[in-house]
Tab-separated table of C-alpha atoms in Angstrom:
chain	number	residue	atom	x	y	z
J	1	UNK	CA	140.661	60.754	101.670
J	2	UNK	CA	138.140	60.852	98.799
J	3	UNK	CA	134.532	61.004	98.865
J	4	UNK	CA	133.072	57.879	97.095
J	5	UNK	CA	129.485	56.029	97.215
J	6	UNK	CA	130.619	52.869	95.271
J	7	UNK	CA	130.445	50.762	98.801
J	8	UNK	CA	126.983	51.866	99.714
J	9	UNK	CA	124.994	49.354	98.064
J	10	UNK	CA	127.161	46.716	100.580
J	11	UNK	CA	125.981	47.622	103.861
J	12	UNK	CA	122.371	47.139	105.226
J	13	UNK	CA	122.518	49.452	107.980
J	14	UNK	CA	124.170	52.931	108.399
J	15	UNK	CA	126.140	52.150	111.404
J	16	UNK	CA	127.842	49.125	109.907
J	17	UNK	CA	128.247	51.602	106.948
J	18	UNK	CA	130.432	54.149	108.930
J	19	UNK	CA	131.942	51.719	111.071
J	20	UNK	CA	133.517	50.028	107.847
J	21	UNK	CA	134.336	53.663	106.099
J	22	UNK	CA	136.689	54.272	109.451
J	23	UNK	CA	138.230	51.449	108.531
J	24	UNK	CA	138.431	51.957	104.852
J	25	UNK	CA	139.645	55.342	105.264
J	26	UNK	CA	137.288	56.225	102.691
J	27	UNK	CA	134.769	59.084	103.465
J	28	UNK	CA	131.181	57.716	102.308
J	29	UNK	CA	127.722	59.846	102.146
J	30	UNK	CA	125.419	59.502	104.422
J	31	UNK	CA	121.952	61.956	104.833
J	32	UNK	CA	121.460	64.208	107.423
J	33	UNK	CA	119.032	61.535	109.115
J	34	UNK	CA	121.444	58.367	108.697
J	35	UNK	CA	124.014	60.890	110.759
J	36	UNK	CA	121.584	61.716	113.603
J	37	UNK	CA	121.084	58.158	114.090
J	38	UNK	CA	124.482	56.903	113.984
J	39	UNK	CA	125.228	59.979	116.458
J	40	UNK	CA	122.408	59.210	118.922
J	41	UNK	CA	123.442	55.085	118.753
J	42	UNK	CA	127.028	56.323	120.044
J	43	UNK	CA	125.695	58.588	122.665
J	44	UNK	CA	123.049	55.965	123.724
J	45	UNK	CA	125.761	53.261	124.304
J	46	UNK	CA	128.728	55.822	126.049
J	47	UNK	CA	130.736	55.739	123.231
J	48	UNK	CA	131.366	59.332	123.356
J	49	UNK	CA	134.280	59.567	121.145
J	50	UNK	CA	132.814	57.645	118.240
J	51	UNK	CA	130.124	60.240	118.872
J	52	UNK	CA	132.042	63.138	118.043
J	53	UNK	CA	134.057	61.637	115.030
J	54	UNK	CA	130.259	61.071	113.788
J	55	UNK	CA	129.430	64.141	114.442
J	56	UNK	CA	132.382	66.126	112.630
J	57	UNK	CA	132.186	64.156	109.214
J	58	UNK	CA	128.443	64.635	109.626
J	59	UNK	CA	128.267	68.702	110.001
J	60	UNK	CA	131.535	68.710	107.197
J	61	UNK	CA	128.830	67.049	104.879
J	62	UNK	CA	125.747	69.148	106.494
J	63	UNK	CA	127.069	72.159	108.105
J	64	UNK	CA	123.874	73.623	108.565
J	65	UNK	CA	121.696	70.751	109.964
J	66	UNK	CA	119.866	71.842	113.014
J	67	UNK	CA	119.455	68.532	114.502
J	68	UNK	CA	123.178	67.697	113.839
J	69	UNK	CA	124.276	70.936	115.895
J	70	UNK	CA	121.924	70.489	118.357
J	71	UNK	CA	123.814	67.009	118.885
J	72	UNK	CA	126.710	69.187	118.852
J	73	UNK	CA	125.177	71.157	121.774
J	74	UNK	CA	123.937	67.849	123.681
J	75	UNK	CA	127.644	66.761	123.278
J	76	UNK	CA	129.333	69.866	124.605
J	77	UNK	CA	126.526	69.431	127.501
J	78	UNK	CA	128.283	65.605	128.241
J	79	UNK	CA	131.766	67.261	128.856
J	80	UNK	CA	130.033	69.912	131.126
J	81	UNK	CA	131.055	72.353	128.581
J	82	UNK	CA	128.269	74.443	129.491
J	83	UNK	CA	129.329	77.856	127.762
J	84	UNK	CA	130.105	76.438	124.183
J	85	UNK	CA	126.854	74.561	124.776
J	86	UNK	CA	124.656	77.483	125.596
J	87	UNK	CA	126.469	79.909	122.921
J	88	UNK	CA	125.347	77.175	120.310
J	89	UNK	CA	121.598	76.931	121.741
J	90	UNK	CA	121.227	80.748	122.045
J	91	UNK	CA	122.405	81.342	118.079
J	92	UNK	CA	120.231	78.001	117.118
J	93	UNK	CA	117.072	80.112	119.028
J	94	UNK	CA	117.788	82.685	116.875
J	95	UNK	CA	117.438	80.933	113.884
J	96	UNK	CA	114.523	78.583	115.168
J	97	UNK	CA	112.545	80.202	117.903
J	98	UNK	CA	109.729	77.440	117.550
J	99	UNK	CA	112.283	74.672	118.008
J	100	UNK	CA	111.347	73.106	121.021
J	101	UNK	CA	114.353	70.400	121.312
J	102	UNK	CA	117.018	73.787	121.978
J	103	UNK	CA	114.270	74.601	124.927
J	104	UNK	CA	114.461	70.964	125.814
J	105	UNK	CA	118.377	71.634	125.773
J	106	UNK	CA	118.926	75.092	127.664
J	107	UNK	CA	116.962	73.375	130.241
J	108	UNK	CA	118.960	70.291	130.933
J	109	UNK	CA	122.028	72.685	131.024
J	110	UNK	CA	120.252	74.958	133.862
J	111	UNK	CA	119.005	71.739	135.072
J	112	UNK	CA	122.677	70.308	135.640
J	113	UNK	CA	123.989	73.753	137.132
J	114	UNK	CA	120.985	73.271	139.779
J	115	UNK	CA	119.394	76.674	138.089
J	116	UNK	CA	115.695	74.705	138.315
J	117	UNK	CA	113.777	77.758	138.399
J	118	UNK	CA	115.968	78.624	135.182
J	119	UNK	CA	115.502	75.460	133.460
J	120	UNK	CA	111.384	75.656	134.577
J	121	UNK	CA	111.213	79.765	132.552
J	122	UNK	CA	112.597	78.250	129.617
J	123	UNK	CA	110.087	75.372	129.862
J	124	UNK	CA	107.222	77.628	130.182
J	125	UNK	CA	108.509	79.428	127.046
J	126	UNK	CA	108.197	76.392	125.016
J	127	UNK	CA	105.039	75.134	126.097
J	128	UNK	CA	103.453	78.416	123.718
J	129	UNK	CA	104.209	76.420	120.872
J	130	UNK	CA	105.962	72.960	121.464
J	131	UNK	CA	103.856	70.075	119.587
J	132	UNK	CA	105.010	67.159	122.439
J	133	UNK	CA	103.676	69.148	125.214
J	134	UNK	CA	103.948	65.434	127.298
J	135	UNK	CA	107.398	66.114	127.028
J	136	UNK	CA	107.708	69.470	128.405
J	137	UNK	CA	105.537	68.771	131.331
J	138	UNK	CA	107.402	65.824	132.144
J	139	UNK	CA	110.674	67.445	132.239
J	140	UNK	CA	108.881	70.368	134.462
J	141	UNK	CA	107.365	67.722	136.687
J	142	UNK	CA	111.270	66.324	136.928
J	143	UNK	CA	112.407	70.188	137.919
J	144	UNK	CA	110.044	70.692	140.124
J	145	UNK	CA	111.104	67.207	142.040
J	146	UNK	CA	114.582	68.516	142.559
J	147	UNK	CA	113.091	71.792	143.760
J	148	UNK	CA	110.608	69.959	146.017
J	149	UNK	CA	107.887	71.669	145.028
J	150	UNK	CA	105.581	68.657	145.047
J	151	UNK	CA	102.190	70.417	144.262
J	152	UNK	CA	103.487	72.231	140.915
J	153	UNK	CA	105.347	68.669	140.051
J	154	UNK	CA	101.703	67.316	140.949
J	155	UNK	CA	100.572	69.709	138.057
J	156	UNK	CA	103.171	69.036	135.316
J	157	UNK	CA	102.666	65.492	135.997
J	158	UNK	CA	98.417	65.576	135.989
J	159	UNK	CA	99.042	67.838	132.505
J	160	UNK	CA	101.061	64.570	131.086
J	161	UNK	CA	98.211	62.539	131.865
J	162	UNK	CA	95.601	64.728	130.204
J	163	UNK	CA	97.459	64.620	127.109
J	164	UNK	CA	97.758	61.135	127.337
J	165	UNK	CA	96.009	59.008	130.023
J	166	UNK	CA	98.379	56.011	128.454
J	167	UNK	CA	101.002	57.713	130.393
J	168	UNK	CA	101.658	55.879	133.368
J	169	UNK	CA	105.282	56.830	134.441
J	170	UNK	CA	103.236	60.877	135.046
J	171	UNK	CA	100.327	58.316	137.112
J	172	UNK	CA	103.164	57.120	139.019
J	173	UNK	CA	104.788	60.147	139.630
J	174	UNK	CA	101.546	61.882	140.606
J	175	UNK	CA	100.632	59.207	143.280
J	176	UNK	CA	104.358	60.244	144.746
J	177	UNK	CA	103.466	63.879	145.263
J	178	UNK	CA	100.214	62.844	146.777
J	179	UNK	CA	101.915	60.647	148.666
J	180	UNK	CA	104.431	63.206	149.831
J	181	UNK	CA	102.106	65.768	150.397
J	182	UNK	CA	99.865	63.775	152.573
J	183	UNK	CA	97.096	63.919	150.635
J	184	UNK	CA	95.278	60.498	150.864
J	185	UNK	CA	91.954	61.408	150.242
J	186	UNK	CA	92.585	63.945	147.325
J	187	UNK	CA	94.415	60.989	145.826
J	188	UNK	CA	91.798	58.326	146.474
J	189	UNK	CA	89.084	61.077	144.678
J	190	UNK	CA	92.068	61.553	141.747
J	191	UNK	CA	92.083	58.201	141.059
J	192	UNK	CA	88.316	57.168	140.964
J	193	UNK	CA	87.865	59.915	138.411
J	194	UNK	CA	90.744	58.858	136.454
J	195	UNK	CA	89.121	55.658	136.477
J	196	UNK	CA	85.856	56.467	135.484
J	197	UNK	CA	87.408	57.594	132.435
J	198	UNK	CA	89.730	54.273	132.136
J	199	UNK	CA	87.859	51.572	134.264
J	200	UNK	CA	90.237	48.980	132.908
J	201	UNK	CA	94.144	51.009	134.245
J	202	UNK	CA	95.811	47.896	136.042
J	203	UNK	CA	98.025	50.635	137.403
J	204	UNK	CA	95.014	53.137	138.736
J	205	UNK	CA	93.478	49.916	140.774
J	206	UNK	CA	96.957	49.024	142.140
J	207	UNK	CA	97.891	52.425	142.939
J	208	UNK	CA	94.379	53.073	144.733
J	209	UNK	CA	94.498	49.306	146.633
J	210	UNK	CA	97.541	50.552	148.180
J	211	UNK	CA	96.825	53.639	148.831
J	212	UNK	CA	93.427	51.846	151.076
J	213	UNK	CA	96.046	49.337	152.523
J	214	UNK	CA	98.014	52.170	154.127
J	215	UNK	CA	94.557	53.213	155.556
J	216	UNK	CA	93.822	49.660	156.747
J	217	UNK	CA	90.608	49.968	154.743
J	218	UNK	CA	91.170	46.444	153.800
J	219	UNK	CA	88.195	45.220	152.295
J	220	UNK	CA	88.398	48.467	149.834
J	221	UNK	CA	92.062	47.407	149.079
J	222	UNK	CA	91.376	43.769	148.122
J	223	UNK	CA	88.349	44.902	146.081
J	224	UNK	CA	90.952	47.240	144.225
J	225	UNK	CA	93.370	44.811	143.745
J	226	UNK	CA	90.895	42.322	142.123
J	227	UNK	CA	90.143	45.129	139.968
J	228	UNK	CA	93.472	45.223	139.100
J	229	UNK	CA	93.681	41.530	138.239
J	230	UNK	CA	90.755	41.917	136.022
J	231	UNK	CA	92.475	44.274	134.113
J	232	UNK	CA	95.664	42.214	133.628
J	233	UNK	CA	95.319	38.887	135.232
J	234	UNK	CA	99.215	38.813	134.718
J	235	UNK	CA	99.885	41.608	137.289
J	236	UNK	CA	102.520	40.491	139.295
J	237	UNK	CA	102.673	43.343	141.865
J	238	UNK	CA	98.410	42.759	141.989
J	239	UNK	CA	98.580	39.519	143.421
J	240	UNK	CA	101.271	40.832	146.164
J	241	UNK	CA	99.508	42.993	147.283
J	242	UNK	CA	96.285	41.293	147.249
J	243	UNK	CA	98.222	38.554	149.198
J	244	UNK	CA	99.515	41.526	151.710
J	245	UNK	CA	95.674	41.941	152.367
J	246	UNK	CA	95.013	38.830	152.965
J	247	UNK	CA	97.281	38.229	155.296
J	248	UNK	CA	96.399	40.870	157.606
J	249	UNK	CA	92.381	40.070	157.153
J	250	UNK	CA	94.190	36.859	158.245
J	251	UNK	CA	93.084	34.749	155.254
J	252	UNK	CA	96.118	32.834	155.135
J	253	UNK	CA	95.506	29.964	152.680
J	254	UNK	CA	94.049	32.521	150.657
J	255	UNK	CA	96.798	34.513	150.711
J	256	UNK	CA	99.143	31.936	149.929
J	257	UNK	CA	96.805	30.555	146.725
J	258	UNK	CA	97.856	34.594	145.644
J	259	UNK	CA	101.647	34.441	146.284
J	260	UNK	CA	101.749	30.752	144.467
J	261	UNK	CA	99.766	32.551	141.916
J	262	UNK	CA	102.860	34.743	141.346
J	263	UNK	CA	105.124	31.645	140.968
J	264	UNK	CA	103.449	30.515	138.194
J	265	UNK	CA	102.641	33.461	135.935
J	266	UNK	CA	106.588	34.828	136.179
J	267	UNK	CA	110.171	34.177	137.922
J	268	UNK	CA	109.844	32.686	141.324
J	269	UNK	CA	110.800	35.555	144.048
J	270	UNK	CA	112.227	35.541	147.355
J	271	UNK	CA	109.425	37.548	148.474
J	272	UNK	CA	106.784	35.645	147.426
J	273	UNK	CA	108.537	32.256	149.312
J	274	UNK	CA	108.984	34.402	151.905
J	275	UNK	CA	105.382	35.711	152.877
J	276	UNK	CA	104.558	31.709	151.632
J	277	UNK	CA	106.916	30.702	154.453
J	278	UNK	CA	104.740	33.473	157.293
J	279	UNK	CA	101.670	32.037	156.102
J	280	UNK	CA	102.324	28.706	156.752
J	281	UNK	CA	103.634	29.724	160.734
J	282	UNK	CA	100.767	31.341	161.058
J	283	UNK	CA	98.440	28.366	160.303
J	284	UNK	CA	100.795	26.467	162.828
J	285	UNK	CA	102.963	24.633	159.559
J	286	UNK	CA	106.479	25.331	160.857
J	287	UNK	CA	108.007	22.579	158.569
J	288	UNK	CA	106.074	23.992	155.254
J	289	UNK	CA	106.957	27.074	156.480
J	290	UNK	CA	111.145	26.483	157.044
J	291	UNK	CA	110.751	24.823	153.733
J	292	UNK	CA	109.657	28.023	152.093
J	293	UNK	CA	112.401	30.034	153.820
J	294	UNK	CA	115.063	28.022	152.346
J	295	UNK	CA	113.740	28.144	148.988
J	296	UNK	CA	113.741	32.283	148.955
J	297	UNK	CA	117.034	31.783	150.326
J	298	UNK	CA	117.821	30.298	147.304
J	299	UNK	CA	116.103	32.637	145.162
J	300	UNK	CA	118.072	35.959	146.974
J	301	UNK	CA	120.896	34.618	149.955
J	302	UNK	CA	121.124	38.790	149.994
J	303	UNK	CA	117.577	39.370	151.298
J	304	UNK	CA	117.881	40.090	154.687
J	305	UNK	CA	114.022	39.561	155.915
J	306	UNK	CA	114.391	35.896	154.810
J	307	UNK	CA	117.881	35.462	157.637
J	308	UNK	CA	115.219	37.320	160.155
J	309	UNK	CA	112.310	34.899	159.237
J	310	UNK	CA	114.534	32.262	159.925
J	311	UNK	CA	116.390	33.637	163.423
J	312	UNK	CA	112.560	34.572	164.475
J	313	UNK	CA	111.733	31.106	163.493
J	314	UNK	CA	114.864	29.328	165.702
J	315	UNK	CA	113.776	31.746	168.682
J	316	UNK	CA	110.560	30.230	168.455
J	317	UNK	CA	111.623	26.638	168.906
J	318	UNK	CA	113.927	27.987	171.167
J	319	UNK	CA	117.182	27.429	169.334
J	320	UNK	CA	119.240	30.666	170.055
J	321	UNK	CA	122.572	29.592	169.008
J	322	UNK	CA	120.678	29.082	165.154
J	323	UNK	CA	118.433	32.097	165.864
J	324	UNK	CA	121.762	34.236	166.725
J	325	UNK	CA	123.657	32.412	163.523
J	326	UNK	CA	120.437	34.008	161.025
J	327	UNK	CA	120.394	37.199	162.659
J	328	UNK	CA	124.049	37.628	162.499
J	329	UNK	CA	123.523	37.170	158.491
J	330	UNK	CA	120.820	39.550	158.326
J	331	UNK	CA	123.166	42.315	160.338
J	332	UNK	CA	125.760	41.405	157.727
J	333	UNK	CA	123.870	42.431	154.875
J	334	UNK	CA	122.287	45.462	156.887
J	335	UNK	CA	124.173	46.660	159.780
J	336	UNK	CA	122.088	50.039	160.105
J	337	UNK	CA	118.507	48.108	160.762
J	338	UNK	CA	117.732	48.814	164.445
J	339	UNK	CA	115.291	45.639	164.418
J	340	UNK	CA	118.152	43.496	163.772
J	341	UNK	CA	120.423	44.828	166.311
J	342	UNK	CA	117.438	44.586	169.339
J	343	UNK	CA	116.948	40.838	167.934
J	344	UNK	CA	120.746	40.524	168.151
J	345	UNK	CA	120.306	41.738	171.354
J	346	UNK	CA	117.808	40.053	172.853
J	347	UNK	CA	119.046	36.515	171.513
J	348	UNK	CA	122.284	37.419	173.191
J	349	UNK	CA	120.742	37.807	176.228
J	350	UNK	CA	118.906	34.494	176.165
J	351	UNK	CA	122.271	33.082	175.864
J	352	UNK	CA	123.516	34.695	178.733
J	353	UNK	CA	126.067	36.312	176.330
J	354	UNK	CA	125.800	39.871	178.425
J	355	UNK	CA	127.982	41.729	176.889
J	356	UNK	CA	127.191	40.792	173.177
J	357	UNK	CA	124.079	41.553	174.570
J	358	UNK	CA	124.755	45.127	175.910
J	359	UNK	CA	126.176	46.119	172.851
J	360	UNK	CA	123.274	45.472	170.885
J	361	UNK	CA	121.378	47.489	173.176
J	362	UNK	CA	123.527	50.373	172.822
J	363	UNK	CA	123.823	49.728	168.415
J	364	UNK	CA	119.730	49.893	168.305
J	365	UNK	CA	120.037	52.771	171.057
J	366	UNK	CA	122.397	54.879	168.627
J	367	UNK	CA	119.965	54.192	165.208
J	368	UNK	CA	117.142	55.077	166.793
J	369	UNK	CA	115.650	52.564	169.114
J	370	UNK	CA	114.307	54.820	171.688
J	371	UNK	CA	111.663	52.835	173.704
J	372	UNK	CA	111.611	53.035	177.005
J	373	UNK	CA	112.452	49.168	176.760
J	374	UNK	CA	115.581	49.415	175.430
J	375	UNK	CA	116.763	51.893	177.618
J	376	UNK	CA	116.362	49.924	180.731
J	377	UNK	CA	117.452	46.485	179.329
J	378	UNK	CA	120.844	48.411	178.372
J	379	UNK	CA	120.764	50.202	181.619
J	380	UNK	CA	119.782	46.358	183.597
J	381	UNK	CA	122.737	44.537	181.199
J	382	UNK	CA	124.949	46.965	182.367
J	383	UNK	CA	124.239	47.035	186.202
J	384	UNK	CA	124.665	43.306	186.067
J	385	UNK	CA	128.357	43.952	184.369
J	386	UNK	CA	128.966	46.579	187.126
J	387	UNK	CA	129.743	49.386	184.503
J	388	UNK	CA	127.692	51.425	186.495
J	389	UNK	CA	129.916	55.032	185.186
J	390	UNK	CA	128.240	53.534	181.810
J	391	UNK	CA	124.878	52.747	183.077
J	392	UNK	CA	124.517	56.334	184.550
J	393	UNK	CA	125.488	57.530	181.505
J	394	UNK	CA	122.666	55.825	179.633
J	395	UNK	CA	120.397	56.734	182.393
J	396	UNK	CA	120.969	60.411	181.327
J	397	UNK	CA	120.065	60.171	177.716
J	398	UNK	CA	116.997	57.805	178.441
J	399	UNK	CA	115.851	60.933	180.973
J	400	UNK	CA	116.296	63.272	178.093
J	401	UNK	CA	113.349	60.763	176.527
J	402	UNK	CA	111.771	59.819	179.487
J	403	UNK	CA	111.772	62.343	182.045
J	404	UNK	CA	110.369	61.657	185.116
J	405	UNK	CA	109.642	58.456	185.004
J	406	UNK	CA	109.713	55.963	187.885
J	407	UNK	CA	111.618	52.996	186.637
J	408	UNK	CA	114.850	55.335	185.683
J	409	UNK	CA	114.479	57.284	189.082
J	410	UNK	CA	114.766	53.626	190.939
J	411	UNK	CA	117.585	52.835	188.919
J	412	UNK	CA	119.137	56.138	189.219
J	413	UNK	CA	119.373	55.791	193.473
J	414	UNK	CA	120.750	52.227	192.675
J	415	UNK	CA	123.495	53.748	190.313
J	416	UNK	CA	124.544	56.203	192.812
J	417	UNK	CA	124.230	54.383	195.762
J	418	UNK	CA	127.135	52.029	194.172
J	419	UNK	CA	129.369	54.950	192.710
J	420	UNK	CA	129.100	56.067	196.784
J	421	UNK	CA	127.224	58.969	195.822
J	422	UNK	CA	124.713	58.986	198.993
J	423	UNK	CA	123.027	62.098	198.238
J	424	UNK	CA	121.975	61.946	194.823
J	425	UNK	CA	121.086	58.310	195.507
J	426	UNK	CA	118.830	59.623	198.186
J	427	UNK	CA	117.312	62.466	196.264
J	428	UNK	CA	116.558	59.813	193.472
J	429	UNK	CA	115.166	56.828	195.736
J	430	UNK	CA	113.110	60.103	197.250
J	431	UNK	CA	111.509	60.894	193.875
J	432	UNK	CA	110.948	57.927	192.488
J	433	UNK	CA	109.009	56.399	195.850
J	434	UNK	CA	106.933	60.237	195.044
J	435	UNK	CA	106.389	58.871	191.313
J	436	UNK	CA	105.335	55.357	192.050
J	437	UNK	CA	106.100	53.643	195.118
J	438	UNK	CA	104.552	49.926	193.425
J	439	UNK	CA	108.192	49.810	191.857
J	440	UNK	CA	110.255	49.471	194.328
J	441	UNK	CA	110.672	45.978	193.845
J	442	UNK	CA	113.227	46.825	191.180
J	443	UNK	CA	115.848	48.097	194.405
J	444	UNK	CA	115.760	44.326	195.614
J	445	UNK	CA	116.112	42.757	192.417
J	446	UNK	CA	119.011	45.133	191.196
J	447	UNK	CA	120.777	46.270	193.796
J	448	UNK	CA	120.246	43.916	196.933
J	449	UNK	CA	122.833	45.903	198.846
J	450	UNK	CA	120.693	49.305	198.522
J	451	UNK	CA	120.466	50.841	202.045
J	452	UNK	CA	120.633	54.449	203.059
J	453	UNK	CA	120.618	54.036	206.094
């Protein structure tokens, strides 16, 4: 191979450049710069080994390039090759204690062994005389995350944003640790005074109208949503929200004027059809409102609150062989949502399917479902079926729940009185007559044979 520069004039761009040299065979010169950029272009787009063929012609031709070894470093860091990596760092501090980028560097290696108070020293070191500060803070805020140690992520993050109050992925990521911290009110009072400094942040207004809508301060939220409008009046996520509002101030045609609003300006979205299509049953406009179902169908057949809109819709009109078909497609796309399973249930039910029925019971039951409602429709389904071994089984982990209550104690005498176990039926019937006796209804209704005697 011989080094030659006659072919340089014929390429535009240094990539192309190298690309055709490993074709050529011929080793052409590039600078130091042209390297680091052909390097970071194969490392950007997983094209790891290019990256390292880069990077040996590169450090043959400029063996003492700081940025190209600290590539070097970043690339022994990709193969988990942590020691080469950090042997490399430590002998490129040496040379360049000021460097922040090898900081930047020993951190993400501490960072990917799960050392995070490691990776946070190092940090701290650099901050005494890094120029991108926003960077360091950020990658502190990030450590601090995966240590959950939301207030001092709070910190990093609030230190991004007084370096630059452009910075909205640190705004974001500050409303989080609020968020998670339950701090409401110290992040309603943060984000007023951010906004008295920047009255026109899209993102402040949003981030403070939902921050009221989780309150149910309402009014507050819509106001900071129109804010939020004024200050981009292309704000997707603004109008939303705004809609969200509306709807529960109960301002439908309002609310759907927002969500059409949304239609316009970008991409229709399911969503947007969707709380469209709620609207509409709410101001008694089933047809508009089926209508708008099918088209965020169409939009997103894998969004699962569209197949409940349209079961709820079917129970409605009282068409529970459709309403069962919808839910059945929302379960498919999300077996572990306990609302899905009680809907499965109870449309089962209505159907006289019983045992369809029961088992939906006992699937929103095991993720979670524990009102007292539940328990005793299972418990009721499965006194009808005459699995009564199973129904005093769920009897026991509803008491664990519900302890003495008298609509278990009723069923409990009616349980044992049909598993011929006279005494603890007795003891049972005993209580729950003690706990209220205005129940005892339930003995005729489930168990017409009940007599002690």
């Amino acid at each position: 191979m011989q080094l030659g520069s006659s072919h340089n004039e014929d390429f535009d761009f240094p990539i192309e450049k190298f690309e055709m040299m490993l074709k050529t065979n011929e080793v052409l010169f590039f600078d130091a710069a042209e390297f680091e950029n052909i390097i970071g272009h194969y490392i950007d787009s997983g094209r790891l080994a290019l990256a390292k063929k880069a990077l040996k012609l590169a450090l043959d031709q400029h063996p003492k390039s700081v940025n190209l070894l600290l590539m070097k470093a970043e690339l022994f860091t990709f193969e988990d090759k942590f020691e080469k990596a950090m042997e490399l760092l430590e002998s490129l501090k040496a040379l360049e204690p000021n460097n922040e980028e090898i900081y930047i560097l020993i951190a993400n290696i501490y960072s990917k062994q799960d050392s995070h108070f490691d990776a946070i020293e190092i940090l701290k070191e650099a901050l005494n005389f890094a120029d991108d500060l926003i960077e360091i803070h950020s990658i502190m805020g990030m450590e601090y995350l995966f240590l959950e140690d939301f207030e001092n992520a709070k910190q990093s993050y609030i230190q991004c944003l007084e370096n630059d109050e452009n910075d909205y992925t640190a705004l974001y990521n500050i409303i989080y640790c609020f968020d998670f911290l339950d701090q409401n009110e110290e992040a309603i009072v943060f984000l007023k005074d951010f906004l008295d400094r920047q009255p026109y942040c899209e993102v402040a207004w949003h981030q403070l109208g939902k921050i009221y809508f989780e309150n149910k301060q309402y009014e507050k939220a819509l106001e900071a949503f129109d804010y939020a409008i004024i200050s981009d009046d292309y704000f997707i996520g603004a109008y939303l929200e705004k809609g969200k509002v509306l709807e529960r101030l109960s301002r439908y045609k309002e609310a759907i004027e927002c969500y059409t609003l949304t239609l316009q300006i970008d991409d229709p979205t399911a969503f947007a059809y969707l709380r469209i299509g709620k609207c509409f049953l709410k101001l008694n406009d089933p047809e508009k409102a089926l209508k708008h179902y099918k088209k965020a169908l169409h939009e997103d057949p894998l969004l699962d609150k569209v197949w409940l809109a349209l079961s709820d819709y079917h129970v409605k009109i009282k068409d529970y062989k459709k309403a069962l078909y919808y839910i059945n497609k929302a379960i498919n796309i999300d077996e572990e949502n306990v609302l899905y399973w009680k809907h499965f249930a109870i449309i089962n039910l209505e159907l006289d399917n019983i045992k369809d029925s029961a088992f939906g019971f006992k699937k929103s039951l095991e993720l979670g479902n524990y009102e007292l409602e539940t328990w005793i429709t299972r418990i009721d389904i499965l006194v009808q079926l005459k699995h009564f071994e199973d129904a005093l089984l769920t009897l026991n982990q509803a008491e664990d729940f519900f302890p003495h209550f008298a609509e278990l104690e009723y069923r409990y005498a009616g349980v044992y009185f049909e598993l011929d176990a006279l005494e603890d039926s007795r003891d049972h019937y005993e209580k729950a007559v003690f706990l209220d006796p205005n129940y005892s209804f339930i003995m005729n209704d489930l168990f017409p044979k009940f007599n002690l005697g």
